[in-house]
Amino acid sequence: MEVSSNPKPAARHLSKDANLKADMIR
């Protein structure tokens, strides 16, 4: 997994997930 190698992209992924969840809640 490259998540460990690239913590920044992982954070971006988390942000995307949060946005998607917010959209779903809406």
mmCIF file of C-alpha atoms in Angstrom, residues 1-3 5 7-11 13-17 20-22 24-26:
data_model
loop_
_atom_site.group_PDB
_atom_site.id
_atom_site.type_symbol
_atom_site.label_atom_id
_atom_site.label_comp_id
_atom_site.label_asym_id
_atom_site.label_seq_id
_atom_site.Cartn_x
_atom_site.Cartn_y
_atom_site.Cartn_z
ATOM 1 C CA MET A 1 0.000 0.000 0.000
ATOM 2 C CA GLU A 2 1.336 3.437 -0.912
ATOM 3 C CA VAL A 3 -0.754 5.110 1.762
ATOM 4 C CA SER A 5 4.547 6.092 1.799
ATOM 5 C CA PRO A 7 0.386 10.254 3.900
ATOM 6 C CA LYS A 8 -0.576 13.444 2.047
ATOM 7 C CA PRO A 9 -2.541 11.677 -0.710
ATOM 8 C CA ALA A 10 -4.182 9.567 1.984
ATOM 9 C CA ALA A 11 -5.397 12.717 3.716
ATOM 10 C CA HIS A 13 -8.626 10.614 0.026
ATOM 11 C CA LEU A 14 -10.107 11.081 3.489
ATOM 12 C CA SER A 15 -11.236 14.571 2.529
ATOM 13 C CA LYS A 16 -12.874 13.171 -0.588
ATOM 14 C CA ASP A 17 -14.641 10.503 1.478
ATOM 15 C CA LEU A 20 -18.941 12.168 -0.495
ATOM 16 C CA LYS A 21 -20.502 11.331 2.863
ATOM 17 C CA ALA A 22 -21.726 14.912 3.261
ATOM 18 C CA MET A 24 -24.977 11.404 0.711
ATOM 19 C CA ILE A 25 -26.328 12.898 3.955
ATOM 20 C CA ARG A 26 -27.718 15.803 1.954
#
